[in-house]
Amino acid sequence: MSSFVRKGGRRGRRGNVETSTLPEGTKTSTLNGSLLISTGLHDLDQILNGGYNIGTLILVEEDVHGAHFNNLWKYFLGEGITTNQRVCVASPGNDKDTIIRDFPYQSKKKISKKENDTDLRIAFQYKKYLDEDKNLGRSMVKKPQWCHDYNLSKSISGNEAVKANMEICEVDESSPLEEKCRAIYDFLLHEINELNSQFAETKKGIILRVGIKSLGSINWGRITKEDEITILRFIQAIKGLIRNSLGVCMVTLPVHLFSESLVRKIEHISDIAFRFETFTDPNDIGDAFKEYEGLFHIRKLFNLSTLNSVVLDHGDTYTFSVQRKKLNIEAMHLPPADDEPPQESGSSGISHIKLGEGAGMLCQPGSSSLEF
């Protein structure tokens, strides 16, 4: 009889915390064991090796000639509503109904009869094993789905919005920028303290998703040169709140309204930075990009709880296309160069070189262009 005893019993990847006690809508990373939440988009989850790390500040740089950043914003908020996470939105200048329209409608997959059909016409004696596996699956805990599907052309209904665990930060539009930032900071601090006290009572963690839209745009009022320091302090303060909580914050920034130096400073403060670059003139791009809307750049990507740098499989530049219901982000794949006309059979491609005198006996005039 073996004397091996597993120390600590069944435990998850996060030390003494069991896997079943993880907050809803989260999983542990296979790279560093940190806690992850889904981005809401399958393509971006695959690029980021699972999703966003808990405690990160995400910067989405808005494109000048399009509003494709809003799709990434919708996926982020929609996934939080679907997984029963706490969603807090701060968007000055937009009323509640406008903000609710940013929550996409969840697409439910229809299961056909063929998928449920387990009748076997060949090797029917194995049907009993299928029945045993089916009964075993019913007794086991169903694994939650990671990253749901959404329809960008529709928004959630009013009843779903009422049932959602959502809170909207109301900001006085007539107040200066510093007061707006202070109000949002106090609002998030109150939400984090409330979730922490709830966790102390129930021992059940709830993930907080924070969305701050179009920071420094015209909806935030007139931005002066002195307000740039206020924006930097606000970003730094929000990062400190999120880093010490079970939360993730996404901030969208209209970069065309600010100087390049300020944008680089904000990128340096943030943990992850994305930028959309929309193609303006289809005639200026090559045939390889005709089916795409533009380029998706990963400006910054950090790796939590490790000293190793992040190495992406396909670099930091991707292409994106927008369908009526979905946003697609994929690696750049260039087609083969087949524009050149095919060469004649037997030609070596350098037939313009004449065969010199004194060539070998194997080289007959006109049959080859190589000299020996």
mmCIF file of C-alpha atoms in Angstrom:
data_model
loop_
_atom_site.group_PDB
_atom_site.id
_atom_site.type_symbol
_atom_site.label_atom_id
_atom_site.label_comp_id
_atom_site.label_asym_id
_atom_site.label_seq_id
_atom_site.Cartn_x
_atom_site.Cartn_y
_atom_site.Cartn_z
ATOM 1 C CA MET A 1 0.000 0.000 0.000
ATOM 2 C CA SER A 2 1.395 3.374 -0.990
ATOM 3 C CA SER A 3 2.076 5.917 1.735
ATOM 4 C CA PHE A 4 1.612 8.893 -0.605
ATOM 5 C CA VAL A 5 -0.804 11.495 0.753
ATOM 6 C CA ARG A 6 -1.661 14.534 -1.324
ATOM 7 C CA LYS A 7 -0.866 17.628 0.682
ATOM 8 C CA GLY A 8 -3.795 19.968 1.200
ATOM 9 C CA GLY A 9 -6.335 17.834 -0.641
ATOM 10 C CA ARG A 10 -7.915 19.070 -3.846
ATOM 11 C CA ARG A 11 -6.913 22.609 -4.511
ATOM 12 C CA GLY A 12 -6.909 24.925 -7.473
ATOM 13 C CA ARG A 13 -4.061 26.751 -9.168
ATOM 14 C CA ARG A 14 -4.302 29.708 -6.801
ATOM 15 C CA GLY A 15 -2.883 28.089 -3.658
ATOM 16 C CA ASN A 16 -5.462 27.485 -0.934
ATOM 17 C CA VAL A 17 -8.359 28.696 -3.065
ATOM 18 C CA GLU A 18 -10.367 25.894 -4.623
ATOM 19 C CA THR A 19 -11.219 26.166 -8.260
ATOM 20 C CA SER A 20 -14.946 25.948 -7.536
ATOM 21 C CA THR A 21 -14.752 29.110 -5.396
ATOM 22 C CA LEU A 22 -13.491 31.339 -8.194
ATOM 23 C CA PRO A 23 -15.712 34.351 -8.990
ATOM 24 C CA GLU A 24 -18.255 33.835 -11.723
ATOM 25 C CA GLY A 25 -16.977 34.457 -15.219
ATOM 26 C CA THR A 26 -13.300 33.936 -14.357
ATOM 27 C CA LYS A 27 -10.622 31.310 -14.827
ATOM 28 C CA THR A 28 -6.946 30.914 -14.015
ATOM 29 C CA SER A 29 -4.300 31.598 -16.625
ATOM 30 C CA THR A 30 -2.233 28.703 -17.919
ATOM 31 C CA LEU A 31 0.816 30.977 -18.208
ATOM 32 C CA ASN A 32 1.160 32.560 -14.764
ATOM 33 C CA GLY A 33 -1.820 31.335 -12.721
ATOM 34 C CA SER A 34 -3.414 34.793 -12.528
ATOM 35 C CA LEU A 35 -7.164 35.361 -12.651
ATOM 36 C CA LEU A 36 -8.656 36.122 -16.076
ATOM 37 C CA ILE A 37 -11.935 37.440 -17.427
ATOM 38 C CA SER A 38 -13.092 37.164 -21.018
ATOM 39 C CA THR A 39 -12.893 40.090 -23.407
ATOM 40 C CA GLY A 40 -16.251 39.130 -24.909
ATOM 41 C CA LEU A 41 -14.657 38.474 -28.316
ATOM 42 C CA HIS A 42 -13.292 35.032 -29.204
ATOM 43 C CA ASP A 43 -10.591 36.402 -31.511
ATOM 44 C CA LEU A 44 -9.197 38.776 -28.886
ATOM 45 C CA ASP A 45 -9.286 36.090 -26.182
ATOM 46 C CA GLN A 46 -7.134 33.895 -28.389
ATOM 47 C CA ILE A 47 -4.647 36.705 -29.040
ATOM 48 C CA LEU A 48 -4.340 37.585 -25.332
ATOM 49 C CA ASN A 49 -3.991 33.928 -24.254
ATOM 50 C CA GLY A 50 -7.319 33.813 -22.436
ATOM 51 C CA GLY A 51 -8.487 37.352 -21.739
ATOM 52 C CA TYR A 52 -7.835 40.316 -19.449
ATOM 53 C CA ASN A 53 -5.980 39.906 -16.168
ATOM 54 C CA ILE A 54 -7.799 41.016 -13.033
ATOM 55 C CA GLY A 55 -6.575 44.399 -11.842
ATOM 56 C CA THR A 56 -5.601 45.794 -15.242
ATOM 57 C CA LEU A 57 -6.288 49.157 -16.869
ATOM 58 C CA ILE A 58 -7.120 48.886 -20.586
ATOM 59 C CA LEU A 59 -6.726 51.836 -22.938
ATOM 60 C CA VAL A 60 -8.582 51.803 -26.261
ATOM 61 C CA GLU A 61 -7.435 54.575 -28.597
ATOM 62 C CA GLU A 62 -10.333 55.698 -30.741
ATOM 63 C CA ASP A 63 -9.933 55.803 -34.499
ATOM 64 C CA VAL A 64 -10.371 59.134 -36.244
ATOM 65 C CA HIS A 65 -12.303 57.970 -39.303
ATOM 66 C CA GLY A 66 -14.579 55.412 -37.647
ATOM 67 C CA ALA A 67 -16.217 54.219 -34.455
ATOM 68 C CA HIS A 68 -14.939 50.654 -34.393
ATOM 69 C CA PHE A 69 -13.641 51.131 -30.863
ATOM 70 C CA ASN A 70 -17.270 51.136 -29.761
ATOM 71 C CA ASN A 71 -17.602 47.475 -30.787
ATOM 72 C CA LEU A 72 -14.780 46.479 -28.442
ATOM 73 C CA TRP A 73 -16.499 48.526 -25.745
ATOM 74 C CA LYS A 74 -19.775 46.668 -26.346
ATOM 75 C CA TYR A 75 -18.137 43.256 -26.065
ATOM 76 C CA PHE A 76 -16.487 44.243 -22.787
ATOM 77 C CA LEU A 77 -19.742 45.417 -21.206
ATOM 78 C CA GLY A 78 -21.908 42.672 -22.683
ATOM 79 C CA GLU A 79 -19.746 39.890 -21.288
ATOM 80 C CA GLY A 80 -20.023 41.426 -17.830
ATOM 81 C CA ILE A 81 -23.825 41.471 -18.003
ATOM 82 C CA THR A 82 -23.996 37.886 -19.271
ATOM 83 C CA THR A 83 -21.749 36.500 -16.512
ATOM 84 C CA ASN A 84 -23.586 38.388 -13.715
ATOM 85 C CA GLN A 85 -20.634 40.625 -12.953
ATOM 86 C CA ARG A 86 -20.851 44.152 -11.587
ATOM 87 C CA VAL A 87 -20.784 46.675 -14.434
ATOM 88 C CA CYS A 88 -20.175 50.384 -13.825
ATOM 89 C CA VAL A 89 -20.285 52.897 -16.682
ATOM 90 C CA ALA A 90 -19.193 56.533 -16.700
ATOM 91 C CA SER A 91 -20.056 58.380 -19.897
ATOM 92 C CA PRO A 92 -20.766 62.104 -19.417
ATOM 93 C CA GLY A 93 -23.087 63.604 -21.980
ATOM 94 C CA ASN A 94 -25.041 60.373 -22.543
ATOM 95 C CA ASP A 95 -28.280 59.526 -20.800
ATOM 96 C CA LYS A 96 -29.173 56.118 -19.387
ATOM 97 C CA ASP A 97 -31.060 54.961 -22.474
ATOM 98 C CA THR A 98 -28.088 55.772 -24.709
ATOM 99 C CA ILE A 99 -25.721 53.851 -22.454
ATOM 100 C CA ILE A 100 -28.032 50.823 -22.353
ATOM 101 C CA ARG A 101 -27.957 50.676 -26.164
ATOM 102 C CA ASP A 102 -24.216 49.942 -25.872
ATOM 103 C CA PHE A 103 -25.000 46.559 -24.302
ATOM 104 C CA PRO A 104 -25.207 44.027 -27.156
ATOM 105 C CA TYR A 105 -27.750 41.273 -27.467
ATOM 106 C CA GLN A 106 -26.507 37.785 -26.634
ATOM 107 C CA SER A 107 -26.858 35.342 -29.506
ATOM 108 C CA LYS A 108 -28.039 31.919 -28.421
ATOM 109 C CA LYS A 109 -26.884 28.922 -30.406
ATOM 110 C CA LYS A 110 -29.678 26.756 -31.762
ATOM 111 C CA ILE A 111 -29.154 23.036 -31.261
ATOM 112 C CA SER A 112 -30.361 20.999 -34.200
ATOM 113 C CA LYS A 113 -31.930 17.596 -33.992
ATOM 114 C CA LYS A 114 -28.874 16.000 -35.580
ATOM 115 C CA GLU A 115 -26.731 17.094 -32.631
ATOM 116 C CA ASN A 116 -29.113 15.442 -30.183
ATOM 117 C CA ASP A 117 -29.481 12.278 -32.238
ATOM 118 C CA THR A 118 -27.393 9.508 -30.664
ATOM 119 C CA ASP A 119 -28.857 6.586 -32.621
ATOM 120 C CA LEU A 120 -26.183 4.363 -34.092
ATOM 121 C CA ARG A 121 -26.903 2.450 -37.286
ATOM 122 C CA ILE A 122 -23.408 0.987 -37.476
ATOM 123 C CA ALA A 123 -21.637 -0.498 -34.432
ATOM 124 C CA PHE A 124 -24.834 -0.073 -32.432
ATOM 125 C CA GLN A 125 -23.351 -2.170 -29.603
ATOM 126 C CA TYR A 126 -21.409 0.926 -28.492
ATOM 127 C CA LYS A 127 -24.614 2.781 -27.708
ATOM 128 C CA LYS A 128 -24.564 1.599 -24.111
ATOM 129 C CA TYR A 129 -21.240 3.360 -23.601
ATOM 130 C CA LEU A 130 -22.729 6.574 -24.939
ATOM 131 C CA ASP A 131 -25.602 6.267 -22.489
ATOM 132 C CA GLU A 132 -23.163 5.771 -19.632
ATOM 133 C CA ASP A 133 -21.212 8.876 -20.633
ATOM 134 C CA LYS A 134 -24.432 10.835 -20.902
ATOM 135 C CA ASN A 135 -25.550 9.834 -17.425
ATOM 136 C CA LEU A 136 -22.097 10.620 -16.071
ATOM 137 C CA GLY A 137 -22.210 14.080 -17.627
ATOM 138 C CA ARG A 138 -25.516 14.835 -15.925
ATOM 139 C CA SER A 139 -24.088 13.997 -12.521
ATOM 140 C CA MET A 140 -21.000 16.188 -13.047
ATOM 141 C CA VAL A 141 -20.966 19.967 -12.646
ATOM 142 C CA LYS A 142 -21.508 21.659 -15.988
ATOM 143 C CA LYS A 143 -18.530 23.724 -17.080
ATOM 144 C CA PRO A 144 -19.544 27.342 -17.689
ATOM 145 C CA GLN A 145 -19.128 28.737 -21.164
ATOM 146 C CA TRP A 146 -16.141 31.001 -21.719
ATOM 147 C CA CYS A 147 -16.775 34.014 -23.947
ATOM 148 C CA HIS A 148 -20.315 34.227 -25.299
ATOM 149 C CA ASP A 149 -21.550 35.252 -28.734
ATOM 150 C CA TYR A 150 -23.193 38.634 -29.294
ATOM 151 C CA ASN A 151 -25.179 40.364 -32.002
ATOM 152 C CA LEU A 152 -23.907 43.910 -32.461
ATOM 153 C CA SER A 153 -26.951 44.929 -34.491
ATOM 154 C CA LYS A 154 -29.246 44.503 -31.461
ATOM 155 C CA SER A 155 -29.162 45.725 -27.876
ATOM 156 C CA ILE A 156 -30.536 44.166 -24.708
ATOM 157 C CA SER A 157 -34.166 44.729 -23.831
ATOM 158 C CA GLY A 158 -35.407 46.976 -21.046
ATOM 159 C CA ASN A 159 -36.286 44.017 -18.820
ATOM 160 C CA GLU A 160 -32.795 42.561 -19.166
ATOM 161 C CA ALA A 161 -31.273 45.944 -18.366
ATOM 162 C CA VAL A 162 -33.315 46.179 -15.175
ATOM 163 C CA LYS A 163 -32.241 42.702 -14.049
ATOM 164 C CA ALA A 164 -28.576 43.372 -14.861
ATOM 165 C CA ASN A 165 -26.097 44.095 -12.078
ATOM 166 C CA MET A 166 -25.316 47.508 -13.524
ATOM 167 C CA GLU A 167 -24.738 50.996 -12.178
ATOM 168 C CA ILE A 168 -24.332 54.228 -14.137
ATOM 169 C CA CYS A 169 -22.284 57.082 -12.744
ATOM 170 C CA GLU A 170 -24.161 60.348 -13.175
ATOM 171 C CA VAL A 171 -21.896 63.359 -13.669
ATOM 172 C CA ASP A 172 -22.873 67.022 -13.790
ATOM 173 C CA GLU A 173 -22.160 68.145 -17.338
ATOM 174 C CA SER A 174 -21.713 71.787 -16.344
ATOM 175 C CA SER A 175 -18.968 71.026 -13.819
ATOM 176 C CA PRO A 176 -15.279 71.397 -14.769
ATOM 177 C CA LEU A 177 -13.142 68.422 -15.717
ATOM 178 C CA GLU A 178 -11.477 68.099 -12.325
ATOM 179 C CA GLU A 179 -14.836 67.806 -10.555
ATOM 180 C CA LYS A 180 -16.027 65.220 -13.086
ATOM 181 C CA CYS A 181 -12.935 63.102 -12.473
ATOM 182 C CA ARG A 182 -13.332 63.449 -8.729
ATOM 183 C CA ALA A 183 -16.979 62.348 -8.894
ATOM 184 C CA ILE A 184 -16.090 59.249 -10.941
ATOM 185 C CA TYR A 185 -13.245 58.380 -8.574
ATOM 186 C CA ASP A 186 -15.502 58.639 -5.504
ATOM 187 C CA PHE A 187 -18.156 56.584 -7.275
ATOM 188 C CA LEU A 188 -15.724 53.765 -8.078
ATOM 189 C CA LEU A 189 -14.234 53.874 -4.589
ATOM 190 C CA HIS A 190 -17.709 53.423 -3.123
ATOM 191 C CA GLU A 191 -18.452 50.490 -5.458
ATOM 192 C CA ILE A 192 -15.178 48.744 -4.606
ATOM 193 C CA ASN A 193 -15.717 49.168 -0.847
ATOM 194 C CA GLU A 194 -19.238 47.802 -1.201
ATOM 195 C CA LEU A 195 -18.021 44.718 -3.069
ATOM 196 C CA ASN A 196 -15.259 44.180 -0.507
ATOM 197 C CA SER A 197 -17.725 44.298 2.373
ATOM 198 C CA GLN A 198 -20.018 41.908 0.518
ATOM 199 C CA PHE A 199 -17.112 39.523 0.010
ATOM 200 C CA ALA A 200 -16.307 39.643 3.732
ATOM 201 C CA GLU A 201 -19.857 38.562 4.558
ATOM 202 C CA THR A 202 -20.577 35.972 1.874
ATOM 203 C CA LYS A 203 -17.009 34.849 0.993
ATOM 204 C CA LYS A 204 -18.035 35.097 -2.652
ATOM 205 C CA GLY A 205 -16.103 37.464 -4.888
ATOM 206 C CA ILE A 206 -17.800 39.524 -7.593
ATOM 207 C CA ILE A 207 -15.854 40.910 -10.531
ATOM 208 C CA LEU A 208 -16.161 44.622 -11.250
ATOM 209 C CA ARG A 209 -16.066 45.856 -14.853
ATOM 210 C CA VAL A 210 -15.608 49.597 -15.213
ATOM 211 C CA GLY A 211 -16.105 51.477 -18.476
ATOM 212 C CA ILE A 212 -15.099 55.115 -18.991
ATOM 213 C CA LYS A 213 -16.001 56.290 -22.462
ATOM 214 C CA SER A 214 -14.349 58.995 -24.592
ATOM 215 C CA LEU A 215 -12.258 60.570 -21.849
ATOM 216 C CA GLY A 216 -11.498 64.193 -22.759
ATOM 217 C CA SER A 217 -14.013 64.418 -25.611
ATOM 218 C CA ILE A 218 -16.439 67.274 -26.140
ATOM 219 C CA ASN A 219 -18.904 65.593 -23.776
ATOM 220 C CA TRP A 220 -16.428 66.158 -20.956
ATOM 221 C CA GLY A 221 -16.325 69.885 -21.637
ATOM 222 C CA ARG A 222 -13.638 72.156 -23.010
ATOM 223 C CA ILE A 223 -10.182 70.703 -22.361
ATOM 224 C CA THR A 224 -7.342 73.159 -21.830
ATOM 225 C CA LYS A 225 -3.596 72.653 -21.604
ATOM 226 C CA GLU A 226 -3.802 72.608 -17.802
ATOM 227 C CA ASP A 227 -6.408 69.836 -17.898
ATOM 228 C CA GLU A 228 -3.877 67.397 -19.367
ATOM 229 C CA ILE A 229 -2.265 67.033 -15.948
ATOM 230 C CA THR A 230 -5.705 66.359 -14.480
ATOM 231 C CA ILE A 231 -6.260 63.545 -16.993
ATOM 232 C CA LEU A 232 -2.914 61.963 -16.142
ATOM 233 C CA ARG A 233 -3.656 62.102 -12.415
ATOM 234 C CA PHE A 234 -7.106 60.669 -12.990
ATOM 235 C CA ILE A 235 -5.753 57.726 -15.024
ATOM 236 C CA GLN A 236 -3.129 57.036 -12.366
ATOM 237 C CA ALA A 237 -5.737 57.154 -9.576
ATOM 238 C CA ILE A 238 -8.089 54.795 -11.423
ATOM 239 C CA LYS A 239 -5.228 52.371 -11.990
ATOM 240 C CA GLY A 240 -4.486 52.333 -8.263
ATOM 241 C CA LEU A 241 -8.111 51.549 -7.443
ATOM 242 C CA ILE A 242 -8.412 48.753 -9.991
ATOM 243 C CA ARG A 243 -5.057 47.177 -9.144
ATOM 244 C CA ASN A 244 -6.138 46.652 -5.521
ATOM 245 C CA SER A 245 -9.547 45.154 -6.334
ATOM 246 C CA LEU A 246 -11.244 42.369 -8.271
ATOM 247 C CA GLY A 247 -11.883 44.651 -11.184
ATOM 248 C CA VAL A 248 -10.910 45.582 -14.725
ATOM 249 C CA CYS A 249 -11.271 49.065 -16.210
ATOM 250 C CA MET A 250 -11.539 50.039 -19.885
ATOM 251 C CA VAL A 251 -10.965 53.652 -20.900
ATOM 252 C CA THR A 252 -11.505 54.897 -24.455
ATOM 253 C CA LEU A 253 -9.534 57.954 -25.513
ATOM 254 C CA PRO A 254 -9.952 60.168 -28.622
ATOM 255 C CA VAL A 255 -6.231 60.413 -29.363
ATOM 256 C CA HIS A 256 -6.704 62.875 -32.214
ATOM 257 C CA LEU A 257 -7.684 65.550 -29.687
ATOM 258 C CA PHE A 258 -4.448 65.332 -27.706
ATOM 259 C CA SER A 259 -0.761 65.687 -28.387
ATOM 260 C CA GLU A 260 1.374 62.645 -29.119
ATOM 261 C CA SER A 261 3.394 63.187 -25.943
ATOM 262 C CA LEU A 262 0.282 63.055 -23.755
ATOM 263 C CA VAL A 263 -0.959 59.900 -25.504
ATOM 264 C CA ARG A 264 2.383 58.184 -24.883
ATOM 265 C CA LYS A 265 2.241 59.126 -21.209
ATOM 266 C CA ILE A 266 -1.241 57.647 -20.889
ATOM 267 C CA GLU A 267 -0.069 54.489 -22.669
ATOM 268 C CA HIS A 268 2.794 54.240 -20.207
ATOM 269 C CA ILE A 269 0.398 54.411 -17.246
ATOM 270 C CA SER A 270 -2.054 51.880 -18.695
ATOM 271 C CA ASP A 271 -1.441 48.139 -18.653
ATOM 272 C CA ILE A 272 -2.874 47.273 -22.084
ATOM 273 C CA ALA A 273 -3.280 49.643 -25.024
ATOM 274 C CA PHE A 274 -5.131 49.049 -28.312
ATOM 275 C CA ARG A 275 -5.507 51.302 -31.338
ATOM 276 C CA PHE A 276 -7.821 51.075 -34.352
ATOM 277 C CA GLU A 277 -6.606 52.408 -37.699
ATOM 278 C CA THR A 278 -9.418 52.579 -40.238
ATOM 279 C CA PHE A 279 -8.696 52.613 -43.949
ATOM 280 C CA THR A 280 -9.994 55.869 -45.414
ATOM 281 C CA ASP A 281 -9.462 55.432 -49.154
ATOM 282 C CA PRO A 282 -9.784 51.912 -50.623
ATOM 283 C CA ASN A 283 -7.661 52.981 -53.609
ATOM 284 C CA ASP A 284 -4.629 53.632 -51.403
ATOM 285 C CA ILE A 285 -4.442 50.104 -50.030
ATOM 286 C CA GLY A 286 -3.320 46.940 -51.758
ATOM 287 C CA ASP A 287 -5.484 44.113 -52.972
ATOM 288 C CA ALA A 288 -4.485 42.057 -49.931
ATOM 289 C CA PHE A 289 -6.476 44.378 -47.634
ATOM 290 C CA LYS A 290 -9.573 44.900 -49.773
ATOM 291 C CA GLU A 291 -11.726 42.720 -47.525
ATOM 292 C CA TYR A 292 -10.668 44.424 -44.286
ATOM 293 C CA GLU A 293 -11.836 47.604 -42.615
ATOM 294 C CA GLY A 294 -8.462 48.543 -41.140
ATOM 295 C CA LEU A 295 -5.624 47.573 -38.821
ATOM 296 C CA PHE A 296 -5.769 46.689 -35.134
ATOM 297 C CA HIS A 297 -2.592 47.604 -33.240
ATOM 298 C CA ILE A 298 -1.582 46.298 -29.818
ATOM 299 C CA ARG A 299 0.418 49.254 -28.560
ATOM 300 C CA LYS A 300 1.203 47.820 -25.141
ATOM 301 C CA LEU A 301 0.745 44.466 -23.443
ATOM 302 C CA PHE A 302 2.138 43.561 -20.053
ATOM 303 C CA ASN A 303 2.522 40.210 -18.353
ATOM 304 C CA LEU A 304 1.336 40.042 -14.755
ATOM 305 C CA SER A 305 3.166 38.144 -11.998
ATOM 306 C CA THR A 306 6.179 37.243 -14.125
ATOM 307 C CA LEU A 307 9.388 38.780 -15.431
ATOM 308 C CA ASN A 308 9.037 37.277 -18.894
ATOM 309 C CA SER A 309 7.967 39.546 -21.718
ATOM 310 C CA VAL A 310 4.846 38.850 -23.729
ATOM 311 C CA VAL A 311 5.518 37.342 -27.158
ATOM 312 C CA LEU A 312 2.522 37.230 -29.472
ATOM 313 C CA ASP A 313 2.270 34.522 -32.094
ATOM 314 C CA HIS A 314 1.481 36.914 -34.954
ATOM 315 C CA GLY A 315 3.131 40.165 -33.861
ATOM 316 C CA ASP A 316 1.393 43.286 -32.624
ATOM 317 C CA THR A 317 -0.526 44.293 -35.769
ATOM 318 C CA TYR A 318 -3.709 42.569 -36.900
ATOM 319 C CA THR A 319 -6.482 43.230 -39.365
ATOM 320 C CA PHE A 320 -10.129 43.691 -38.495
ATOM 321 C CA SER A 321 -13.361 43.558 -40.406
ATOM 322 C CA VAL A 322 -16.850 44.455 -39.272
ATOM 323 C CA GLN A 323 -19.853 42.482 -40.332
ATOM 324 C CA ARG A 324 -23.412 43.400 -39.545
ATOM 325 C CA LYS A 325 -23.451 41.359 -36.361
ATOM 326 C CA LYS A 326 -19.828 40.731 -35.434
ATOM 327 C CA LEU A 327 -16.325 42.158 -35.217
ATOM 328 C CA ASN A 328 -13.520 39.952 -36.569
ATOM 329 C CA ILE A 329 -9.849 40.386 -35.615
ATOM 330 C CA GLU A 330 -7.352 38.116 -37.320
ATOM 331 C CA ALA A 331 -3.686 37.904 -38.193
ATOM 332 C CA MET A 332 -2.396 39.409 -41.409
ATOM 333 C CA HIS A 333 -2.247 36.822 -44.180
ATOM 334 C CA LEU A 334 -0.848 38.017 -47.491
ATOM 335 C CA PRO A 335 -1.877 36.144 -50.644
ATOM 336 C CA PRO A 336 0.799 34.561 -52.879
ATOM 337 C CA ALA A 337 2.341 36.778 -55.523
ATOM 338 C CA ASP A 338 0.694 35.359 -58.637
ATOM 339 C CA ASP A 339 0.596 38.545 -60.674
ATOM 340 C CA GLU A 340 3.651 37.626 -62.785
ATOM 341 C CA PRO A 341 2.870 35.758 -66.018
ATOM 342 C CA PRO A 342 3.845 32.084 -66.057
ATOM 343 C CA GLN A 343 7.135 31.250 -67.708
ATOM 344 C CA GLU A 344 7.394 28.962 -70.689
ATOM 345 C CA SER A 345 8.261 25.346 -70.092
ATOM 346 C CA GLY A 346 11.999 24.665 -70.397
ATOM 347 C CA SER A 347 12.914 28.293 -69.782
ATOM 348 C CA SER A 348 15.124 29.074 -66.824
ATOM 349 C CA GLY A 349 13.983 32.678 -66.441
ATOM 350 C CA ILE A 350 17.287 34.184 -67.684
ATOM 351 C CA SER A 351 17.064 33.374 -71.391
ATOM 352 C CA HIS A 352 18.130 36.898 -72.314
ATOM 353 C CA ILE A 353 21.732 35.956 -71.523
ATOM 354 C CA LYS A 354 23.470 34.787 -74.696
ATOM 355 C CA LEU A 355 25.513 31.650 -74.786
ATOM 356 C CA GLY A 356 29.150 32.636 -75.195
ATOM 357 C CA GLU A 357 31.732 31.087 -77.412
ATOM 358 C CA GLY A 358 33.634 28.119 -76.133
ATOM 359 C CA ALA A 359 30.689 26.661 -74.279
ATOM 360 C CA GLY A 360 30.625 23.034 -73.320
ATOM 361 C CA MET A 361 29.492 20.349 -75.706
ATOM 362 C CA LEU A 362 26.436 19.652 -73.587
ATOM 363 C CA CYS A 363 25.208 23.203 -74.035
ATOM 364 C CA GLN A 364 23.638 23.410 -77.467
ATOM 365 C CA PRO A 365 22.970 26.893 -78.824
ATOM 366 C CA GLY A 366 19.475 28.069 -77.999
ATOM 367 C CA SER A 367 18.713 25.286 -75.555
ATOM 368 C CA SER A 368 20.098 26.893 -72.445
ATOM 369 C CA SER A 369 21.402 30.213 -71.205
ATOM 370 C CA LEU A 370 23.954 28.860 -68.741
ATOM 371 C CA GLU A 371 27.658 28.965 -69.555
ATOM 372 C CA PHE A 372 30.095 26.282 -68.455
#
